[in-house]
Amino acid sequence: MKLKINLDHMQSEFIIKNKKLATSILIKKNYIANFIKEIAKKNELVFCVIDSKIKTNLNISKQKNLKFIYIKCGETIKTIDGYRILTDKLIKNNINRKSVIIAIGGGTLGDLTGFVASTLLRGLNFYLIPTTLLAQVDSSIGGKNGINTFYGKNLLGTFYQPKKVLIDIAILNSLPKKEIKAGYAEIIKHALIKDYSFFCWLEENSSKLFKLNKSVLEKAIYESIMIKLFYVKNDEKEFLSNKNSRAMLNFGHTIGHAIESYYKYRKFNHGEAIAVGMVTEAKISNYLGLLSNNELERIIKHFKKYELKIYDKVLNNKILIEFLSKDKKNSLNNINFSLINKIGSSIFYKKLNKNKIYKILQNI
Ligand SMILES: NC(=O)c1ccc[n+]([C@@H]2O[C@H](COP(=O)([O-])OP(=O)(O)OC[C@H]3O[C@@H](n4cnc5c(N)ncnc54)[C@H](O)[C@@H]3O)[C@@H](O)[C@H]2O)c1
Ligand SMILES: [Zn+2]
């Protein structure tokens, strides 16, 4: 089936409808309260699962059929315990098969709530209102949900699309700079793997993005989403292993996830870990002769300009290799990487075993 994207560009409102995935994405400012009201009008019982940090930012009017569950968010909620606590609360509050769930929060809340929505009562309709930049440009798009286990990130999960995603940049006003940087890391990732001109545009415009300039921010979010959708529509369940594979979106994540797991999700947030991961994987690309010295330097310069993390000492520690072995993309003894062969172009690389990677990490 062919993907059809309708784009209405009406000043500040973009609607991206994705029929193949039965989901639609709306980018619209100051719209959260209305969005929830509309859903409440059409459904008998609506559960809003909300990141407790943004409780006071939302101006949602009280309605009988709206129930609220607040969660203190962070990577630690993406666990079997987090799953049990949320499902227990929903069941205790009489959730039924006609109920819908709205997840309002960052990527951790979205991943957990999406997983709950896809499994509870064999699947319920759910909506996403991402409230971090990272969630707006990445985690709310594409229908991957899940939680972590002791052995690694996102090892329990489902592919399950939200009915609708609302991206409202007004909610980012309260987001700490550290979290804006984390989201920016995923934006650069999209540019690096797929779109050279977007990378050049970011080089020109990103200082305004960090000041939350509306048009720059909305364009960066929009371009990021379109790149992510390109991979999702080609390979929703990540079956391919070529340059169109959804796995390309994991550039920086093989190393990044290993760093996160090694530090038990405490030292770095996801964006920081994958920033280190991207620079390291760009260096690996360069070491393997795929990426030129000039392009590598240009990438590192950009990361430094916006003070993104580029290095951590664990990269030289052999133990990191053990954490790499748990990656979902692995096959037999080799650890698979999504690498870049120039800015704006990525490839699937399957030829690296543990010893080789350790050797490369000692030499870059
Ligand atoms: N499903 C996917 O396709 C996908 C893609 C990328 C990342 N992820 C996952 O996303 C997660 C990271 O998401 P994240 O960076 O949003 O983390 P997060 O959900 O932990 O949010 C970061 C911090 O910001 C706070 N916060 C959220 N919204 C806020 C707001 N508007 N104002 C102030 N504070 C706010 C949260 O309470 C938290 O402390 C990781 O678990 C990662 O694996 C998933
Ligand atoms: Zn990511």
mmCIF file of C-alpha atoms and ligand atoms in Angstrom, residues 134 138-139 153-154 182 185-186 189 228 249-253 257 260 270-271 274, ligand 2:
data_model
loop_
_atom_site.group_PDB
_atom_site.id
_atom_site.type_symbol
_atom_site.label_atom_id
_atom_site.label_comp_id
_atom_site.label_asym_id
_atom_site.label_seq_id
_atom_site.Cartn_x
_atom_site.Cartn_y
_atom_site.Cartn_z
ATOM 1 C CA LEU A 134 12.700 14.597 22.153
ATOM 2 C CA ASP A 138 11.048 11.212 17.768
ATOM 3 C CA SER A 139 9.453 8.963 20.356
ATOM 4 C CA LYS A 153 16.686 -1.007 26.894
ATOM 5 C CA ASN A 154 13.256 -1.443 25.326
ATOM 6 C CA ALA A 182 18.441 15.992 24.320
ATOM 7 C CA ALA A 185 20.328 15.372 19.479
ATOM 8 C CA GLU A 186 17.535 13.339 17.822
ATOM 9 C CA LYS A 189 20.381 12.374 14.036
ATOM 10 C CA LYS A 228 11.228 9.450 10.740
ATOM 11 C CA LEU A 249 17.124 5.619 13.038
ATOM 12 C CA ASN A 250 19.353 3.828 15.503
ATOM 13 C CA PHE A 251 22.415 5.757 14.394
ATOM 14 C CA GLY A 252 24.222 6.640 17.629
ATOM 15 C CA HIS A 253 21.970 4.312 19.595
ATOM 16 C CA HIS A 257 21.978 2.466 24.639
ATOM 17 C CA GLU A 260 22.696 4.237 29.243
ATOM 18 C CA HIS A 270 18.732 9.470 26.558
ATOM 19 C CA GLY A 271 19.661 12.456 24.383
ATOM 20 C CA ILE A 274 22.989 9.117 22.041
HETATM 21 ZN ZN ZN B 2 16.629 7.917 20.592
#
